[in-house]
Short mmCIF file of C-alpha atoms in Angstrom, two decimals:
data_model
loop_
_atom_site.label_atom_id
_atom_site.label_comp_id
_atom_site.label_asym_id
_atom_site.label_seq_id
_atom_site.Cartn_x
_atom_site.Cartn_y
_atom_site.Cartn_z
CA UNK K 1 48.63 -30.11 -56.61
CA UNK K 2 48.15 -33.70 -57.90
CA UNK K 3 44.68 -34.05 -56.36
CA UNK K 4 41.88 -35.72 -58.30
CA UNK K 5 38.68 -33.84 -59.01
CA UNK K 6 36.52 -35.85 -56.60
CA UNK K 7 38.86 -35.32 -53.63
CA UNK K 8 39.24 -31.63 -54.49
CA UNK K 9 35.44 -31.16 -54.53
CA UNK K 10 35.04 -32.94 -51.20
CA UNK K 11 37.81 -30.92 -49.60
CA UNK K 12 36.52 -27.64 -51.03
CA UNK K 13 33.00 -28.37 -49.77
CA UNK K 14 34.27 -29.15 -46.28
CA UNK K 15 36.41 -26.02 -46.30
CA UNK K 16 33.46 -23.87 -47.39
CA UNK K 17 31.55 -24.93 -44.28
CA UNK K 18 34.23 -23.56 -41.94
CA UNK K 19 35.58 -20.62 -43.94
CA UNK K 20 34.36 -18.08 -41.37
CA UNK K 21 35.94 -20.07 -38.54
CA UNK K 22 39.23 -20.23 -40.45
CA UNK K 23 39.26 -16.44 -40.76
CA UNK K 24 38.48 -16.04 -37.05
CA UNK K 25 41.26 -18.46 -36.14
CA UNK K 26 43.69 -16.52 -38.33
CA UNK K 27 42.90 -13.38 -36.33
CA UNK K 28 43.69 -15.24 -33.11
CA UNK K 29 46.99 -16.48 -34.52
CA UNK K 30 47.82 -12.99 -35.78
CA UNK K 31 47.23 -11.67 -32.27
CA UNK K 32 49.54 -14.36 -30.91
CA UNK K 33 52.18 -13.30 -33.41
CA UNK K 34 51.92 -9.66 -32.34
CA UNK K 35 52.19 -10.56 -28.68
CA UNK K 36 55.20 -12.71 -29.45
CA UNK K 37 57.03 -9.82 -31.10
CA UNK K 38 58.30 -8.77 -27.69
CA UNK K 39 59.88 -10.77 -24.93
CA UNK K 40 57.91 -11.94 -21.93
CA UNK K 41 60.57 -10.35 -19.74
CA UNK K 42 59.40 -7.14 -18.01
CA UNK K 43 61.75 -4.18 -17.56
CA UNK K 44 61.58 -0.60 -16.27
CA UNK K 45 61.00 2.07 -18.89
CA UNK K 46 61.12 5.85 -18.52
CA UNK K 47 57.71 7.49 -18.71
CA UNK K 48 55.86 10.75 -18.03
CA UNK K 49 53.78 8.94 -15.41
CA UNK K 50 54.04 5.97 -13.09
CA UNK K 51 56.52 5.56 -10.22
CA UNK K 52 59.10 8.27 -9.60
CA UNK K 53 62.57 7.15 -10.69
CA UNK K 54 64.82 7.96 -7.74
CA UNK K 55 67.85 8.04 -10.02
CA UNK K 56 66.45 10.94 -12.05
CA UNK K 57 65.87 13.57 -9.39
CA UNK K 58 68.58 15.78 -10.87
CA UNK K 59 66.85 15.55 -14.23
CA UNK K 60 63.63 16.58 -12.52
CA UNK K 61 65.25 19.69 -11.15
CA UNK K 62 66.46 20.49 -14.65
CA UNK K 63 62.87 20.39 -15.92
CA UNK K 64 62.86 16.89 -17.41
CA UNK K 65 59.35 15.42 -17.57
CA UNK K 66 60.33 11.77 -18.16
CA UNK K 67 61.30 11.13 -14.54
CA UNK K 68 58.83 8.33 -13.90
CA UNK K 69 59.16 4.66 -14.71
CA UNK K 70 56.83 1.79 -15.63
CA UNK K 71 57.19 -1.96 -15.83
CA UNK K 72 56.70 -3.00 -19.47
CA UNK K 73 57.52 -5.97 -21.66
CA UNK K 74 61.03 -5.75 -23.00
CA UNK K 75 61.08 -5.14 -26.73
CA UNK K 76 63.33 -7.31 -28.84
CA UNK K 77 66.49 -5.62 -30.12
CA UNK K 78 67.11 -5.36 -33.85
CA UNK K 79 68.18 -8.77 -35.08
CA UNK K 80 67.22 -10.48 -31.82
CA UNK K 81 64.99 -13.52 -32.20
CA UNK K 82 62.27 -14.72 -29.89
CA UNK K 83 63.31 -18.26 -28.99
CA UNK K 84 60.04 -19.16 -27.31
CA UNK K 85 57.37 -20.03 -29.89
CA UNK K 86 54.05 -21.25 -28.59
CA UNK K 87 53.79 -25.02 -28.81
CA UNK K 88 50.32 -26.44 -29.38
CA UNK K 89 49.43 -30.12 -29.31
CA UNK K 90 45.98 -30.69 -30.83
CA UNK K 91 44.36 -33.95 -29.77
CA UNK K 92 41.41 -35.31 -31.76
CA UNK K 93 38.98 -38.09 -30.85
CA UNK K 94 38.91 -40.55 -33.76
CA UNK K 95 37.48 -43.46 -31.80
CA UNK K 96 34.89 -45.96 -33.04
CA UNK K 97 31.99 -44.01 -31.50
CA UNK K 98 32.86 -41.06 -33.74
CA UNK K 99 32.15 -43.20 -36.79
CA UNK K 100 29.27 -45.15 -35.28
CA UNK K 101 27.23 -42.10 -34.30
CA UNK K 102 28.26 -39.81 -37.16
CA UNK K 103 24.96 -40.56 -38.91
CA UNK K 104 23.09 -39.41 -35.80
CA UNK K 105 24.73 -36.08 -35.04
CA UNK K 106 27.58 -35.62 -37.55
CA UNK K 107 30.30 -35.79 -34.88
CA UNK K 108 33.02 -37.26 -37.13
CA UNK K 109 32.20 -34.69 -39.77
CA UNK K 110 32.56 -31.92 -37.19
CA UNK K 111 35.83 -33.37 -35.90
CA UNK K 112 37.13 -33.45 -39.48
CA UNK K 113 36.10 -29.83 -39.90
CA UNK K 114 37.92 -28.90 -36.69
CA UNK K 115 41.09 -30.47 -38.08
CA UNK K 116 40.66 -28.74 -41.45
CA UNK K 117 39.99 -25.37 -39.81
CA UNK K 118 43.12 -25.57 -37.66
CA UNK K 119 45.41 -26.83 -40.43
CA UNK K 120 44.18 -24.17 -42.88
CA UNK K 121 44.45 -21.37 -40.32
CA UNK K 122 47.97 -22.36 -39.30
CA UNK K 123 49.02 -22.71 -42.93
CA UNK K 124 47.58 -19.39 -44.11
CA UNK K 125 48.91 -17.56 -41.05
CA UNK K 126 52.39 -18.99 -41.58
CA UNK K 127 52.44 -17.60 -45.13
CA UNK K 128 51.54 -14.12 -43.86
CA UNK K 129 54.14 -14.44 -41.12
CA UNK K 130 56.83 -15.38 -43.63
CA UNK K 131 55.98 -12.32 -45.71
CA UNK K 132 56.03 -9.96 -42.74
CA UNK K 133 58.78 -11.31 -40.52
CA UNK K 134 61.48 -12.61 -42.83
CA UNK K 135 64.85 -11.89 -41.20
CA UNK K 136 68.02 -10.64 -42.81
CA UNK K 137 69.43 -14.18 -43.09
CA UNK K 138 66.34 -15.39 -44.91
CA UNK K 139 64.82 -17.28 -42.00
CA UNK K 140 61.48 -16.67 -40.31
CA UNK K 141 60.86 -16.41 -36.60
CA UNK K 142 58.30 -19.05 -35.64
CA UNK K 143 55.50 -17.77 -33.46
CA UNK K 144 53.90 -21.18 -32.96
CA UNK K 145 54.60 -24.82 -33.62
CA UNK K 146 51.88 -27.45 -33.63
CA UNK K 147 51.25 -31.14 -33.94
CA UNK K 148 48.04 -33.02 -34.64
CA UNK K 149 47.36 -36.22 -32.72
CA UNK K 150 44.51 -38.70 -32.56
CA UNK K 151 43.31 -41.32 -30.11
CA UNK K 152 41.14 -44.41 -30.49
CA UNK K 153 40.20 -47.36 -28.30
CA UNK K 154 43.31 -49.10 -29.68
CA UNK K 155 45.89 -46.35 -29.46
CA UNK K 156 46.33 -43.24 -27.31
CA UNK K 157 49.17 -41.77 -29.33
CA UNK K 158 48.46 -41.54 -33.07
CA UNK K 159 50.55 -38.84 -34.75
CA UNK K 160 48.66 -37.27 -37.65
CA UNK K 161 50.87 -34.22 -38.15
CA UNK K 162 54.42 -34.10 -36.77
CA UNK K 163 56.07 -31.12 -35.12
CA UNK K 164 57.79 -28.96 -37.78
CA UNK K 165 56.11 -30.95 -40.59
CA UNK K 166 52.78 -29.19 -41.22
CA UNK K 167 50.82 -30.22 -44.32
CA UNK K 168 51.62 -27.70 -47.06
CA UNK K 169 49.00 -28.46 -49.70
CA UNK K 170 45.27 -29.17 -49.89
CA UNK K 171 46.16 -32.74 -50.85
CA UNK K 172 48.30 -33.16 -47.72
CA UNK K 173 45.57 -31.76 -45.47
CA UNK K 174 42.90 -33.91 -47.08
CA UNK K 175 45.11 -36.98 -46.56
CA UNK K 176 45.17 -36.19 -42.82
CA UNK K 177 41.37 -36.02 -42.75
CA UNK K 178 41.08 -39.29 -44.69
CA UNK K 179 43.43 -40.92 -42.19
CA UNK K 180 41.30 -39.68 -39.27
CA UNK K 181 38.14 -41.10 -40.81
CA UNK K 182 39.81 -44.45 -41.57
CA UNK K 183 40.99 -44.82 -37.97
CA UNK K 184 37.48 -44.11 -36.70
CA UNK K 185 35.92 -46.61 -39.10
CA UNK K 186 38.23 -49.55 -38.46
CA UNK K 187 39.40 -49.25 -34.84
CA UNK K 188 37.99 -51.27 -31.93
CA UNK K 189 35.69 -49.82 -29.29
CA UNK K 190 37.23 -48.17 -26.26
CA UNK K 191 38.33 -44.80 -24.90
CA UNK K 192 41.89 -43.65 -24.25
CA UNK K 193 41.17 -39.95 -23.76
CA UNK K 194 42.92 -39.65 -20.41
CA UNK K 195 46.06 -41.48 -21.53
CA UNK K 196 46.05 -39.53 -24.80
CA UNK K 197 46.08 -36.20 -22.94
CA UNK K 198 49.10 -37.32 -20.94
CA UNK K 199 50.85 -38.43 -24.14
CA UNK K 200 50.19 -35.03 -25.72
CA UNK K 201 51.61 -33.23 -22.69
CA UNK K 202 54.70 -35.45 -22.74
CA UNK K 203 55.12 -34.77 -26.45
CA UNK K 204 55.21 -31.01 -25.89
CA UNK K 205 57.75 -31.32 -23.10
CA UNK K 206 59.97 -33.56 -25.22
CA UNK K 207 60.07 -30.88 -27.93
CA UNK K 208 60.44 -27.79 -25.76
CA UNK K 209 63.06 -26.41 -23.43
CA UNK K 210 63.02 -26.19 -19.65
CA UNK K 211 59.91 -25.15 -17.74
CA UNK K 212 61.57 -21.87 -16.75
CA UNK K 213 62.05 -20.76 -20.37
CA UNK K 214 58.82 -18.76 -20.56
CA UNK K 215 57.61 -20.87 -23.48
CA UNK K 216 53.82 -21.20 -23.82
CA UNK K 217 52.59 -24.77 -24.09
CA UNK K 218 48.99 -25.73 -24.86
CA UNK K 219 47.15 -29.02 -25.26
CA UNK K 220 43.77 -28.68 -26.99
CA UNK K 221 41.89 -31.97 -26.62
CA UNK K 222 38.63 -32.67 -28.49
CA UNK K 223 36.31 -35.51 -27.51
CA UNK K 224 32.81 -36.76 -28.29
CA UNK K 225 32.15 -36.89 -24.52
CA UNK K 226 31.20 -40.56 -24.51
CA UNK K 227 32.40 -40.70 -20.90
CA UNK K 228 29.76 -42.58 -18.93
CA UNK K 229 30.10 -45.68 -21.08
CA UNK K 230 33.74 -46.05 -20.07
CA UNK K 231 33.40 -44.92 -16.47
CA UNK K 232 35.46 -41.75 -16.86
CA UNK K 233 34.82 -39.49 -13.85
CA UNK K 234 35.20 -35.77 -13.29
CA UNK K 235 38.11 -36.49 -10.93
CA UNK K 236 39.94 -38.37 -13.65
CA UNK K 237 39.30 -35.56 -16.12
CA UNK K 238 40.67 -33.02 -13.67
CA UNK K 239 43.76 -35.12 -13.06
CA UNK K 240 44.44 -35.28 -16.79
CA UNK K 241 44.02 -31.51 -17.17
CA UNK K 242 46.49 -30.73 -14.36
CA UNK K 243 48.93 -33.48 -15.40
CA UNK K 244 52.46 -32.05 -15.15
CA UNK K 245 51.06 -28.60 -14.48
CA UNK K 246 54.31 -27.76 -12.73
CA UNK K 247 55.93 -27.92 -16.16
CA UNK K 248 53.64 -25.08 -17.25
CA UNK K 249 51.50 -26.97 -19.74
CA UNK K 250 47.92 -25.72 -20.03
CA UNK K 251 45.34 -28.31 -21.09
CA UNK K 252 41.84 -27.55 -22.40
CA UNK K 253 39.10 -30.09 -23.17
CA UNK K 254 36.40 -29.50 -25.81
CA UNK K 255 33.35 -31.78 -26.04
CA UNK K 256 31.64 -31.74 -29.41
CA UNK K 257 28.89 -34.37 -29.11
CA UNK K 258 27.02 -36.28 -26.43
CA UNK K 259 23.93 -38.31 -25.70
CA UNK K 260 21.98 -37.27 -22.62
CA UNK K 261 24.12 -35.32 -20.17
CA UNK K 262 27.41 -37.20 -19.66
CA UNK K 263 29.62 -34.15 -19.26
CA UNK K 264 27.65 -32.28 -16.60
CA UNK K 265 29.95 -33.23 -13.73
#
């Protein structure tokens, strides 16, 4: 693992604080994997109830009970792969206020724990998926792909974890967290949340296929909600959430810390 004892203790302590959340997240990802085992396409299937199948009236006269039909998700054929993994862009606030006010309410610590929780859950779930879904040619169908991004007052598009390059070891994941904390400590003041959301959406669309492919695309944006200071309004937030909505990207904002009541728009 090539990780010194001090770093290993720090990482292990942080992980212990979110171990329950990691397990919960793994259940969510497992559910996503199960749902992804069949195509999003809906087809008619013979059934003992539902709508009468007009093409099976002769069968009905012969005593056949399966003369009804239902609309169900089409199951994948043997050997058929699902080409539409869920793409998730995770956007983390690593601005100067995260570091400045961490001693007040632990917001940078919590943001670091969010990153650790997600990286660990994705990693552990991918191992289970590889064990359960290995195909005949030795490959594994990917249920989800993710990237980890950060934003500061200096930069709205900091890539912490690239698509298809998830951190594989505790050392790699701890390096991501150290990078987050360094950005927060040394960046200038400012807020690029709105621009960062648009960058994350664009990043997903650059990686994926056309908007008609049925591929799920999510942007999960985390912020310390220091909005009033930079004049960010509810209208601007809404515009960022619906940015390129026609391309079927769903954006969700999570606020983890605030002074007063800046997010009650």
